[in-house]
XYZ file of C-alpha atoms in Angstrom:
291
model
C 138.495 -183.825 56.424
C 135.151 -185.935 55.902
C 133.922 -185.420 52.561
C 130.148 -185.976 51.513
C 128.985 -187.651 47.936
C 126.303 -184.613 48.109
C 125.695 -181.333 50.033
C 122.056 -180.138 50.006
C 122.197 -176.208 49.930
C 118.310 -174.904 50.151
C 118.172 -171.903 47.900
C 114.159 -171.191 49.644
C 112.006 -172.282 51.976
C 108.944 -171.209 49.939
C 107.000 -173.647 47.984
C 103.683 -172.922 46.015
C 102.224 -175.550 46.583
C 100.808 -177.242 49.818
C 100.982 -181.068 49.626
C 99.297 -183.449 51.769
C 102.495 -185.210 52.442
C 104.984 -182.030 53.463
C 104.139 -180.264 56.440
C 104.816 -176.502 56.011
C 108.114 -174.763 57.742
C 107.655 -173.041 60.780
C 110.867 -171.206 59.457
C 110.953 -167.972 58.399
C 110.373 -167.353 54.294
C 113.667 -166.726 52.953
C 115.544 -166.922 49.471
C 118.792 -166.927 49.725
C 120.703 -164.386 47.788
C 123.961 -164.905 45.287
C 126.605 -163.691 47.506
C 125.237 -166.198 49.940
C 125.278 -168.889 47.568
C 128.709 -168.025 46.743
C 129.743 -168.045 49.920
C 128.503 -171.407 50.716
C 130.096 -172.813 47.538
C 132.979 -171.839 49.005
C 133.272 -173.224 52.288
C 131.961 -176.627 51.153
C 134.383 -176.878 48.038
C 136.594 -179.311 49.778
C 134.653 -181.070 51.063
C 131.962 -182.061 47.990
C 131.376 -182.047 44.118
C 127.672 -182.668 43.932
C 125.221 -179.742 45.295
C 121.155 -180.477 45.384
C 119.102 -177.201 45.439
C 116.736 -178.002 48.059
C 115.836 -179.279 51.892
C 112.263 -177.360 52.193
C 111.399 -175.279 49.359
C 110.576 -175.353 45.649
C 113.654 -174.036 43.691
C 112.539 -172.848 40.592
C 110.770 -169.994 42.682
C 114.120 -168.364 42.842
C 113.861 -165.951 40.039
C 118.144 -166.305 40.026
C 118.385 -169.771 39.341
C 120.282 -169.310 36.238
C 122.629 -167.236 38.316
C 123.139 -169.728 40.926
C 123.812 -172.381 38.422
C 126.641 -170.481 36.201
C 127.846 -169.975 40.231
C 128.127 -173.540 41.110
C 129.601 -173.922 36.851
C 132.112 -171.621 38.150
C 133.517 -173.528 41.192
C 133.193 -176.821 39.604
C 130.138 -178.147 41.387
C 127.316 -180.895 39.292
C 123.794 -179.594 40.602
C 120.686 -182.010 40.988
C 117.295 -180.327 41.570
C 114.403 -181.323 42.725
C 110.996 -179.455 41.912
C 106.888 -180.100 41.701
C 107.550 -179.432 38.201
C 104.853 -176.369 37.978
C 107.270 -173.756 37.261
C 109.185 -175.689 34.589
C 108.054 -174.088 31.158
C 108.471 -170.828 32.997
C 112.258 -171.321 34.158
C 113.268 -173.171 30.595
C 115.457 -170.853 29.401
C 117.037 -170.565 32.487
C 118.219 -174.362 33.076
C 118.981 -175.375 29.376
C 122.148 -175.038 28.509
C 123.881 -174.918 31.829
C 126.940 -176.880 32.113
C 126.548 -177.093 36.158
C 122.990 -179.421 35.465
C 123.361 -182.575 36.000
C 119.742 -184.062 36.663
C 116.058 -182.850 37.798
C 114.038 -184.966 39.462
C 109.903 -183.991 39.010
C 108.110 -184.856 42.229
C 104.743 -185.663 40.170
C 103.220 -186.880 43.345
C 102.913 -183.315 43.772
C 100.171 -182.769 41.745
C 97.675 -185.700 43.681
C 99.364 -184.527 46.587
C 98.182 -180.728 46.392
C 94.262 -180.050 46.680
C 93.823 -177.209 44.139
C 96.023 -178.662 41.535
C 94.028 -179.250 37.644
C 94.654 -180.253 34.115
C 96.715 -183.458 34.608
C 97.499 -183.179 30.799
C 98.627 -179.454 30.337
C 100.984 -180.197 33.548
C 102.359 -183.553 32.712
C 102.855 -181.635 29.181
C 104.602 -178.827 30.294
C 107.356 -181.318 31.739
C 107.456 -183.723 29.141
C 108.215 -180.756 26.731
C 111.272 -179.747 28.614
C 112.566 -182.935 28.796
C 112.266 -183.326 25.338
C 114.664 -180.910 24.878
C 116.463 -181.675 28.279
C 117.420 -184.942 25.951
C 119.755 -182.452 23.757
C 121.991 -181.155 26.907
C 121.882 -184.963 28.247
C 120.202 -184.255 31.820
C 119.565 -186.904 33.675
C 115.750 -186.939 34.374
C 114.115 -189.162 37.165
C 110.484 -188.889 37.676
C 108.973 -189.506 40.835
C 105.887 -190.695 42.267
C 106.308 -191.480 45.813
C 102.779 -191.949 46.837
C 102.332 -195.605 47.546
C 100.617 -196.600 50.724
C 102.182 -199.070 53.020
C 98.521 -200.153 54.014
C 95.494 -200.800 51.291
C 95.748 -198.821 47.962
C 92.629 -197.099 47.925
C 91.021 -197.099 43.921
C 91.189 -193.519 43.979
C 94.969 -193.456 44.309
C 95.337 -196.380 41.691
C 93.524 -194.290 39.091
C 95.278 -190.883 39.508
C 98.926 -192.901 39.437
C 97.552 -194.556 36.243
C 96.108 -191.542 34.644
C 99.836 -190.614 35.219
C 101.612 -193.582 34.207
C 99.240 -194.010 30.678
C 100.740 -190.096 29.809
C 104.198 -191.566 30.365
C 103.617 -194.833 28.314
C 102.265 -192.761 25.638
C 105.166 -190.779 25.901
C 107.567 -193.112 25.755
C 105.731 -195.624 23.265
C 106.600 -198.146 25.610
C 105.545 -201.682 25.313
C 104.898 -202.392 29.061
C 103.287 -201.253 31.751
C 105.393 -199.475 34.286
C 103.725 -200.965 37.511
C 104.981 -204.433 36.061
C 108.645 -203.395 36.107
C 108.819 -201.386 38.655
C 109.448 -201.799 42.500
C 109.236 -199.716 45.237
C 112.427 -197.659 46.312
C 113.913 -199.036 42.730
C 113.702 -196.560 39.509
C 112.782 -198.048 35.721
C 114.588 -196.698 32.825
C 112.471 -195.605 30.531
C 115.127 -193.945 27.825
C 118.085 -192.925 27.556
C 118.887 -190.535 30.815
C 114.762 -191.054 31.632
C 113.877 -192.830 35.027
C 111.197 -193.574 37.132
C 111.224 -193.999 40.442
C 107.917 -195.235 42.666
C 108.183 -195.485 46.626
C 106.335 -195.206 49.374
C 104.721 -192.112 50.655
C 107.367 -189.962 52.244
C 107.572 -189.094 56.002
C 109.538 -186.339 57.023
C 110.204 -186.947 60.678
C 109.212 -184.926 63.722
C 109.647 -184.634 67.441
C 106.325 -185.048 67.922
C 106.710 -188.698 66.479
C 106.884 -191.957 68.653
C 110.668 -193.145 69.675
C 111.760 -196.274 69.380
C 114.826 -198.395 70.800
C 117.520 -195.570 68.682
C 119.146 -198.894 66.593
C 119.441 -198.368 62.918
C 122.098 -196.836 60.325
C 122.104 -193.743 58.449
C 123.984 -191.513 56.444
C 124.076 -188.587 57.772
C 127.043 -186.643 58.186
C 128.268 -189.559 56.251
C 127.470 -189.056 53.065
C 125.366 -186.401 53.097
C 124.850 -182.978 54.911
C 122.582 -180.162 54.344
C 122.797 -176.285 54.620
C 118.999 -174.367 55.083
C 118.577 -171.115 53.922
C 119.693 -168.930 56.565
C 122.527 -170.990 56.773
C 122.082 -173.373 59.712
C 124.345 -176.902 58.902
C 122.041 -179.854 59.553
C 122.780 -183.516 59.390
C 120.678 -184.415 56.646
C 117.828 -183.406 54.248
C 115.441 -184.723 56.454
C 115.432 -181.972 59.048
C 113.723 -179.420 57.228
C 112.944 -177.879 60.435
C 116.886 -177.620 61.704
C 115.760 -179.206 64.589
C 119.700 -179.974 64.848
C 121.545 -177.790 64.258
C 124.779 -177.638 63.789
C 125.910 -174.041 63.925
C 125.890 -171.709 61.133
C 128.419 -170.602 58.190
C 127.633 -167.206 59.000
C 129.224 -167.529 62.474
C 131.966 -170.486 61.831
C 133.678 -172.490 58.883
C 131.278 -175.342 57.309
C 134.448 -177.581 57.706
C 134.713 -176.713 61.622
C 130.588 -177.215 62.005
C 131.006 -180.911 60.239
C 133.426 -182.054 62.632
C 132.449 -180.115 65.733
C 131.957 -182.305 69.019
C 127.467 -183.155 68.361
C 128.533 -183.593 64.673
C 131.008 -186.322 65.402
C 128.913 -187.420 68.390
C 125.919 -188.306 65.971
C 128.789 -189.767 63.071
C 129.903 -192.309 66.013
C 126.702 -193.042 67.192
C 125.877 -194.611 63.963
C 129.329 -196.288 63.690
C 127.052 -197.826 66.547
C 124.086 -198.761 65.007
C 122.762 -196.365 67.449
C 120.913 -192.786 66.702
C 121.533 -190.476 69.675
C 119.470 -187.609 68.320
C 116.409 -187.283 69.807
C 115.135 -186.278 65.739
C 117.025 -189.367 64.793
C 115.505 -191.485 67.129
C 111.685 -190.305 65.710
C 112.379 -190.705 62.278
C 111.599 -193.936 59.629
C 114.437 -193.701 56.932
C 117.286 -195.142 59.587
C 114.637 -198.211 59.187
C 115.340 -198.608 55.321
C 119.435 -199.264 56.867
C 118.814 -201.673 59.006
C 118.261 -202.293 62.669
């Protein structure tokens, strides 16, 4: 039975926010509901520990989140989420305190990365008071800003990521400057359970991308697998678009979909070195493995 280090289970495909860098879902809005959620916990008990609440999406839209957490407390699942970080004083009450939360990561490129977003200070404050009292339930925090161009660094983007970073050193009281510790794809620790992490700008592949020669490695179906919303099984959390899918939990077992005949297929292709998804084929991150 293969067994993943982490099973992404999207809990929405709604976000409220529309970065530069995330090209919306042609998918149908959904939230998934709590006997869904159960019912996915159960199918992919054997097969994981560690559940991240999102593909597409913003979790802390889901006005059950609390609920969905004592769920995955109940069948002895760790959850990770990952949010913009807007909706966190809102949901506070409904993520302290759970035993299932095991670390939130805060996309703050979100905030550069949307158009209408204002007050740099009220939302970096917002976060920083949660994690303040995160600190007391010992969640692991990572903060993210995964805006870095490959190409020239315009001055524009310098300043916003510094107007950032100075609200973190003050924070923090640190005696450093982050850019001089940290490295791209690499976090810093910046307390106790507090990380950053800076990378390049993400790219979510697409079909419509160039294809190259199909060598690289990944870790899909490997490592990782991901279940959207409706409950199509995909390879990874890169295909927010289910572009392969799988099958769906609705219509067969979660343990039959991972080891069904294109699910192995793609597993032994990168045995390979060799990406025999068309998606696969199109997108960067098999790059960051090797050739």
């Amino acid at each position: 039975m293969k067994t993943f280090k982490k099973v992404y289970v999207e809990i929405t495909s709604v976000c409220n926010l529309a970065c530069s860098f995330c090209p919306p879902t042609s998918r149908k809005a959904n939230i998934i509901k709590l006997d869904a959620f159960n019912n996915i916990l159960d199918q992919i008990r054997p097969h994981t520990k560690y559940i991240y609440l999102h593909v597409k999406g913003e979790p802390l839209l889901h006005n059950k989140i609390d609920q969905l957490l004592d769920a995955a407390h109940a069948k002895g699942f760790k959850v990770n989420i990952t949010t913009n970080g807007t909706l966190i004083k809102k949901n506070r009450e409904k993520l302290l305190g759970k035993p299932a939360l095991r670390q939130i990561n805060f996309s703050l490129h979100s905030f550069d990365g949307h158009e209408g977003s204002e007050n740099r200070e009220k939302y970096l404050g917002d976060i920083l008071e949660f994690v303040r009292d995160a600190a007391e339930h010992n969640i692991i925090i990572s903060y993210r800003l995964w805006n870095l161009q490959k190409d020239q660094v315009t001055d524009l983007e310098k300043r916003r990521n510094r107007e950032t970073l100075d609200i973190l050193e003050q924070e923090y009281n640190l005696d450093f400057r982050i850019e001089e510790k940290v490295q791209p794809g690499k976090g810093v620790k910046i307390t106790d359970r507090v990380y950053l992490n800076q990378d390049h700008e993400f790219q979510w592949p697409s079909l419509q991308a160039p294809e190259d020669e199909g060598k690289g490695f990944c870790h899909a179906l490997r490592s990782q697998a991901a279940i959207l919303v409706d409950g199509t099984v995909v390879p990874c959390c890169l295909d927010g678009e289910g572009v392969i899918n799988l099958g769906n939990i609705n219509n067969k077992s979660f343990s039959e979909i991972v080891e069904s005949e294109r699910a192995n297929n793609l597993f032994d292709g990168f045995t390979r070195r060799e990406a025999v998804e068309e998606l696969c084929r199109k997108c960067g991150f098999r790059q960051k493995f090797g050739m």
